[in-house]
Amino acid sequence: MRVFSGIRASGDKTLGNYSGGYRQYLQMQDEALAAGGEAFFCVVDLHSITTPFEPEVLRESTLSGFAWLIATGVDPGRSTVFVQSHVPAHPEAAWLLGAVTSMGELRRMTQFKDRAEEQDFVAAGLFTYPVLMAADILLYNTDVVPVGDDQRQHVELTRDIAERFNQRFGETLVVPRVRNPQEGARVKNLQEPDRLMSTTRGAPQGVVRMIDPPDVIRKKFKTAVTDSGREVKHDPEEKAGVSNLIEIMAVVTGVSISEVESRYDGAGYGQFKEDVGEAVVSLLTPFRERYDELRADEAALRRLMKQGSEKAAGVANPTLERMYERMGFVGA
Ligand code: TRP
């Protein structure tokens, strides 16, 4: 079983990115390896230029996105971790796949429609984004693509593109399956538990960043918003703040929500908040230390990137060659 995941490089990482992202990547890796397969993790920097972007920010978020994958446990020795722009087969394959993708299909993509509406300047790349994503997936003979609902349509399109290519040029590409990853808790802002934890919106004091030092994290949990009651009970409607803390505790310590509830039955909010903070500190500290190490030595980080892209190219290039050949290119 071969699993492929593309990870968008974006700003500061939060506890929400851990819960919904890094934690899942690790699980994917372990499942793939246990099944005798392998996992590919690709920081999709080429996708970042399809909406407005700043060069310095792209550079920083690519380096940090790559470093966080490894810092949180993806093993570059057993999985393939790389940066999309380091493997030129991706944009090349996307160009070839453009021949078997229709304008009509791309126009139907809801992500395109939504994003195009938000912008004055709609880049052509935003329209062809799904073709590059199809290339990412198809170059690796991927069996399984774990994506959330927002990306399902893109993977369905990838299947159609692969089938059309195979029909037109002969059996060449593996048709991948979508798989919904196990839904991670949607971590909310500790100060405004009705909105998701994000560095771009909401009270900064309620945002736990993965680079926050322990004391900053402890303080953020101590000052987390709760309610006037005192029961540690999961009730997202009536007790959004406490419910968020319970979910965080469950994710971070790997126990169920009801187990957290019963453990803190009658304990009061003060103790509970302190314990959640401490659990988060214990989880994030080794990640942050590893991250700092990786970022302190850019040469070493770049060696890991190079190692990853060489491994990736070793799989992608033969697929690309086959595509060229089947399509009738004479080759150099
Ligand atoms: N489009 C995906 C997202 O926005 C990122 C992505 C790019 C991806 N290429 C991929 C995901 C290939 C899975 C497989 O999150």
Coordinates of C-alpha atoms and ligand atoms in Angstrom, one line a residue:
M1 CA 0.0 0.0 0.0
R2 CA 1.4 3.4 -1.0
V3 CA 0.1 6.5 0.7
F4 CA 0.7 10.0 -0.5
S5 CA 0.0 13.2 1.3
G6 CA 0.5 16.8 0.2
I7 CA 1.0 19.3 2.9
R8 CA 0.4 23.0 2.3
A9 CA 3.2 25.2 3.7
S10 CA 1.6 27.9 5.8
G11 CA 2.5 30.3 8.6
D12 CA 2.9 29.6 12.3
K13 CA 1.9 26.2 13.4
T14 CA -0.6 25.7 16.3
L15 CA -1.9 22.9 18.5
G16 CA -4.7 22.7 15.9
N17 CA -2.2 21.9 13.2
Y18 CA -0.9 19.1 15.4
S19 CA -4.3 17.6 16.1
G20 CA -5.6 17.8 12.5
G21 CA -2.3 17.4 10.7
Y22 CA 1.0 16.1 12.1
R23 CA -0.7 13.6 14.4
Q24 CA -2.5 12.1 11.4
Y25 CA 0.7 12.0 9.3
L26 CA 2.4 10.0 11.9
Q27 CA -0.5 7.6 12.0
M28 CA -0.5 7.3 8.2
Q29 CA 3.1 6.5 8.2
D30 CA 2.8 3.8 10.9
E31 CA -0.2 2.2 9.2
A32 CA 1.5 2.2 5.8
L33 CA 4.6 0.6 7.2
A34 CA 2.7 -1.9 9.2
A35 CA 1.0 -3.0 6.0
G36 CA 4.3 -3.4 4.3
G37 CA 3.8 -0.3 2.3
E38 CA 5.3 3.2 2.4
A39 CA 4.3 6.8 2.8
F40 CA 5.2 9.9 0.9
F41 CA 4.9 13.4 2.5
C42 CA 5.3 16.3 0.1
V43 CA 5.5 19.9 1.2
V44 CA 3.5 21.4 -1.7
D45 CA 5.3 24.7 -2.2
L46 CA 4.3 25.0 -5.9
H47 CA 0.7 25.1 -4.9
S48 CA 1.4 28.1 -2.6
I49 CA 1.8 30.5 -5.5
T50 CA -1.8 30.0 -6.8
T51 CA -3.1 32.6 -4.4
P52 CA -1.4 35.9 -3.4
F53 CA 1.9 35.2 -1.6
E54 CA 5.1 36.8 -0.3
P55 CA 8.4 35.3 -1.4
E56 CA 10.0 35.5 2.1
V57 CA 7.0 33.9 3.6
L58 CA 7.0 31.1 1.1
R59 CA 10.6 30.4 1.8
E60 CA 10.2 30.4 5.6
S61 CA 7.0 28.3 5.6
T62 CA 8.5 25.7 3.3
L63 CA 11.5 25.3 5.6
S64 CA 9.4 25.2 8.7
G65 CA 6.7 22.9 7.2
F66 CA 9.4 20.4 6.3
A67 CA 11.1 20.7 9.7
W68 CA 7.8 20.3 11.6
L69 CA 7.0 17.1 9.7
I70 CA 10.2 15.5 10.9
A71 CA 10.2 17.1 14.3
T72 CA 6.8 15.6 15.1
G73 CA 7.8 12.1 14.1
V74 CA 7.7 11.5 10.4
D75 CA 10.9 9.4 9.9
P76 CA 12.9 10.4 6.8
G77 CA 14.6 7.1 6.9
R78 CA 11.4 5.0 6.5
S79 CA 9.1 7.4 4.7
T80 CA 9.9 9.8 1.9
V81 CA 9.7 13.5 3.0
F82 CA 10.4 16.1 0.3
V83 CA 9.6 19.5 -1.1
Q84 CA 7.5 19.5 -4.3
S85 CA 9.6 22.1 -6.2
H86 CA 12.7 19.9 -5.7
V87 CA 11.2 17.3 -8.0
P88 CA 10.6 18.8 -11.4
A89 CA 8.6 15.8 -12.5
H90 CA 5.6 17.3 -10.7
P91 CA 5.1 20.4 -12.9
E92 CA 6.2 18.4 -16.0
A93 CA 3.6 15.7 -15.3
A94 CA 1.0 18.4 -14.6
W95 CA 1.6 19.8 -18.1
L96 CA 1.1 16.4 -19.6
L97 CA -2.0 15.7 -17.6
G98 CA -3.4 19.0 -18.9
A99 CA -4.1 17.1 -22.1
V100 CA -6.6 14.8 -20.4
T101 CA -8.3 17.3 -18.2
S102 CA -11.1 19.5 -19.4
M103 CA -11.9 23.1 -18.7
G104 CA -15.4 22.0 -17.7
E105 CA -14.1 19.7 -15.0
L106 CA -11.8 22.4 -13.6
R107 CA -14.5 24.9 -13.6
R108 CA -16.7 22.7 -11.4
M109 CA -14.1 22.5 -8.6
T110 CA -15.7 24.2 -5.6
Q111 CA -12.4 25.2 -4.1
F112 CA -11.6 27.1 -7.3
K113 CA -15.0 28.8 -7.3
D114 CA -14.7 29.8 -3.6
R115 CA -11.2 31.0 -3.8
A116 CA -11.6 32.8 -7.1
E117 CA -14.4 34.8 -5.6
E118 CA -12.1 36.1 -2.8
Q119 CA -9.6 37.5 -5.2
D120 CA -9.3 40.5 -7.5
F121 CA -6.5 38.8 -9.4
V122 CA -7.4 35.2 -10.1
A123 CA -4.2 33.4 -11.1
A124 CA -4.4 30.9 -14.0
G125 CA -2.6 28.6 -11.6
L126 CA -5.6 28.6 -9.2
F127 CA -7.6 27.2 -12.0
T128 CA -5.1 24.4 -12.9
Y129 CA -4.2 23.7 -9.3
P130 CA -6.0 20.3 -9.3
V131 CA -4.0 19.1 -12.3
L132 CA -0.8 19.7 -10.4
M133 CA -2.3 17.8 -7.4
A134 CA -3.2 15.0 -9.7
A135 CA 0.4 14.9 -10.9
D136 CA 1.6 14.8 -7.2
I137 CA -0.5 11.7 -6.6
L138 CA -0.2 9.8 -9.9
L139 CA 3.6 10.1 -10.1
Y140 CA 4.0 7.8 -7.1
N141 CA 1.6 5.1 -8.2
T142 CA -0.4 6.0 -5.1
D143 CA -3.0 3.6 -3.8
V144 CA -4.5 5.8 -1.0
V145 CA -4.8 9.5 -0.5
P146 CA -6.0 10.5 3.0
V147 CA -7.7 13.9 2.6
G148 CA -10.4 15.8 4.4
D149 CA -13.8 16.5 2.7
D150 CA -12.5 19.8 1.2
Q151 CA -10.1 17.9 -0.9
R152 CA -12.2 14.9 -1.9
Q153 CA -13.4 16.5 -5.1
H154 CA -9.8 17.0 -6.2
V155 CA -9.0 13.3 -5.6
E156 CA -12.1 12.2 -7.5
L157 CA -10.9 14.4 -10.4
T158 CA -7.4 12.7 -10.1
R159 CA -9.1 9.3 -10.6
D160 CA -10.9 10.6 -13.7
I161 CA -7.7 12.0 -15.1
A162 CA -5.9 8.7 -14.5
E163 CA -8.6 6.7 -16.1
R164 CA -8.8 8.9 -19.1
F165 CA -5.0 8.8 -19.5
N166 CA -5.1 5.0 -19.3
Q167 CA -7.9 4.7 -21.8
R168 CA -6.3 7.1 -24.3
F169 CA -2.6 5.9 -24.0
G170 CA -2.8 2.5 -22.5
E171 CA -2.6 1.3 -18.9
T172 CA 0.0 3.6 -17.3
L173 CA -1.3 5.2 -14.1
V174 CA -2.5 3.7 -10.8
V175 CA -6.0 4.9 -10.0
P176 CA -5.9 6.1 -6.4
R177 CA -8.6 5.8 -3.7
V178 CA -9.6 8.5 -1.3
R179 CA -9.6 7.8 2.4
N180 CA -11.0 10.1 5.1
P181 CA -8.5 10.3 7.8
Q182 CA -9.8 9.8 11.3
E183 CA -11.1 13.2 12.2
G184 CA -8.8 15.0 14.6
A185 CA -10.4 17.2 17.3
R186 CA -11.0 20.6 15.8
V187 CA -9.1 22.6 18.4
K188 CA -10.6 26.0 19.2
N189 CA -9.1 29.3 20.4
L190 CA -8.8 29.1 24.2
Q191 CA -10.1 32.6 24.6
E192 CA -12.9 32.4 21.9
P193 CA -14.0 28.7 21.9
D194 CA -16.5 29.4 19.2
R195 CA -13.7 29.8 16.6
L196 CA -11.0 27.5 15.4
M197 CA -7.5 28.0 16.7
S198 CA -5.6 29.9 14.1
T199 CA -2.8 32.4 14.0
T200 CA -4.5 34.6 11.5
R201 CA -7.7 35.3 13.4
G202 CA -8.8 35.4 17.1
A203 CA -7.2 36.4 20.3
P204 CA -3.5 35.6 20.3
Q205 CA -3.6 34.7 24.0
G206 CA -5.9 31.8 23.1
V207 CA -3.6 30.4 20.4
V208 CA -1.1 27.8 21.4
R209 CA 1.7 27.8 18.9
M210 CA 3.9 24.9 18.5
I211 CA 7.0 27.1 19.1
D212 CA 5.7 28.5 22.4
P213 CA 8.0 28.0 25.4
P214 CA 6.5 25.9 28.3
D215 CA 5.7 28.9 30.5
V216 CA 3.8 30.6 27.7
I217 CA 1.7 27.5 27.1
R218 CA 1.0 27.1 30.8
K219 CA -0.2 30.7 31.1
K220 CA -2.4 30.3 28.0
F221 CA -4.2 27.4 29.6
K222 CA -4.5 29.0 33.0
T223 CA -6.2 31.9 31.5
A224 CA -8.4 29.8 29.2
V225 CA -12.1 30.9 29.1
T226 CA -14.5 28.5 30.8
D227 CA -18.0 29.2 32.2
S228 CA -19.6 30.0 35.5
G229 CA -20.3 26.3 36.3
R230 CA -17.7 23.9 37.8
E231 CA -18.4 20.6 36.1
V232 CA -15.8 19.1 33.7
K233 CA -18.4 17.9 31.2
H234 CA -18.3 17.7 27.5
D235 CA -21.1 19.8 26.1
P236 CA -20.0 21.9 23.1
E237 CA -23.2 23.9 23.0
E238 CA -23.4 25.0 26.6
K239 CA -19.8 24.7 27.7
A240 CA -17.7 25.5 24.6
G241 CA -14.6 26.4 26.6
V242 CA -14.5 23.4 28.9
S243 CA -15.4 21.1 26.0
N244 CA -12.5 22.4 24.0
L245 CA -10.1 21.7 26.9
I246 CA -11.5 18.2 27.3
E247 CA -11.0 17.5 23.6
I248 CA -7.5 18.8 23.8
M249 CA -6.7 16.7 26.8
A250 CA -8.1 13.6 25.0
V251 CA -6.1 14.2 21.9
V252 CA -2.9 15.0 23.7
T253 CA -3.0 12.1 26.1
G254 CA -4.6 9.6 23.8
V255 CA -7.6 8.8 25.9
S256 CA -11.4 9.1 25.3
I257 CA -13.5 12.2 26.1
S258 CA -15.5 10.3 28.7
E259 CA -12.4 9.1 30.4
V260 CA -11.2 12.7 30.8
E261 CA -14.6 13.6 32.2
S262 CA -14.6 10.8 34.7
R263 CA -11.0 11.5 35.7
Y264 CA -11.9 15.1 36.5
D265 CA -15.3 14.5 38.1
G266 CA -15.5 17.0 40.9
A267 CA -12.0 18.3 40.4
G268 CA -13.0 21.9 39.5
Y269 CA -11.7 24.0 36.6
G270 CA -8.5 25.3 38.1
Q271 CA -6.8 21.9 38.5
F272 CA -8.2 20.7 35.2
K273 CA -6.8 23.7 33.2
E274 CA -3.5 23.4 34.9
D275 CA -3.3 19.7 34.0
V276 CA -4.3 20.2 30.4
G277 CA -1.6 22.9 30.1
E278 CA 1.0 20.5 31.6
A279 CA -0.1 17.7 29.2
V280 CA 0.3 20.0 26.2
V281 CA 3.7 21.1 27.5
S282 CA 4.9 17.4 27.8
L283 CA 3.7 16.7 24.3
L284 CA 5.1 19.7 22.5
T285 CA 8.4 20.2 24.3
P286 CA 10.3 17.4 22.5
F287 CA 8.8 18.4 19.2
R288 CA 9.9 22.0 19.7
E289 CA 13.4 21.0 20.8
R290 CA 13.8 18.8 17.7
Y291 CA 12.4 21.6 15.5
D292 CA 14.8 24.1 17.0
E293 CA 17.7 21.7 16.3
L294 CA 16.6 21.2 12.7
R295 CA 16.2 24.9 12.1
A296 CA 19.5 25.8 13.8
D297 CA 21.4 23.8 11.2
E298 CA 20.1 24.7 7.8
A299 CA 22.8 22.7 6.0
A300 CA 21.6 19.6 7.7
L301 CA 18.0 20.4 7.0
R302 CA 18.9 20.9 3.4
R303 CA 20.7 17.5 3.3
L304 CA 17.5 15.9 4.6
M305 CA 15.5 17.7 1.9
K306 CA 18.0 16.5 -0.8
Q307 CA 17.8 13.0 0.4
G308 CA 14.0 13.1 0.3
S309 CA 13.8 14.6 -3.2
E310 CA 16.3 12.1 -4.5
K311 CA 14.2 9.2 -3.1
A312 CA 11.0 10.8 -4.5
A313 CA 12.5 11.4 -7.9
G314 CA 13.6 7.8 -8.0
V315 CA 9.9 6.9 -8.1
A316 CA 8.5 9.8 -9.9
N317 CA 10.9 10.0 -12.9
P318 CA 10.2 6.5 -14.2
T319 CA 6.4 7.2 -14.1
L320 CA 7.0 10.5 -16.0
E321 CA 9.2 8.7 -18.6
R322 CA 6.4 6.2 -19.2
M323 CA 3.9 9.0 -19.6
Y324 CA 6.1 10.8 -22.2
E325 CA 6.7 7.6 -24.0
R326 CA 3.1 6.5 -24.1
M327 CA 2.0 9.9 -25.4
G328 CA 4.4 9.7 -28.3
F329 CA 7.2 12.0 -27.3
V330 CA 10.4 10.9 -28.9
G331 CA 12.6 11.5 -25.9
A332 CA 16.0 13.0 -25.7
Ligands
TRP1 N1 -4.7 20.5 -2.1 C1 -4.2 20.0 -0.8 C2 -4.7 20.9 0.3 O1 -5.1 22.0 0.0 C3 -2.7 19.8 -0.7 C4 -2.2 18.8 -1.7 C5 -1.5 19.1 -2.8 C6 -2.4 17.4 -1.7 N2 -1.2 18.0 -3.5 C7 -1.7 16.9 -2.8 C8 -3.1 16.6 -0.8 C9 -1.7 15.6 -3.1 C10 -3.1 15.2 -1.1 C11 -2.4 14.7 -2.2 O2 -4.7 20.5 1.4

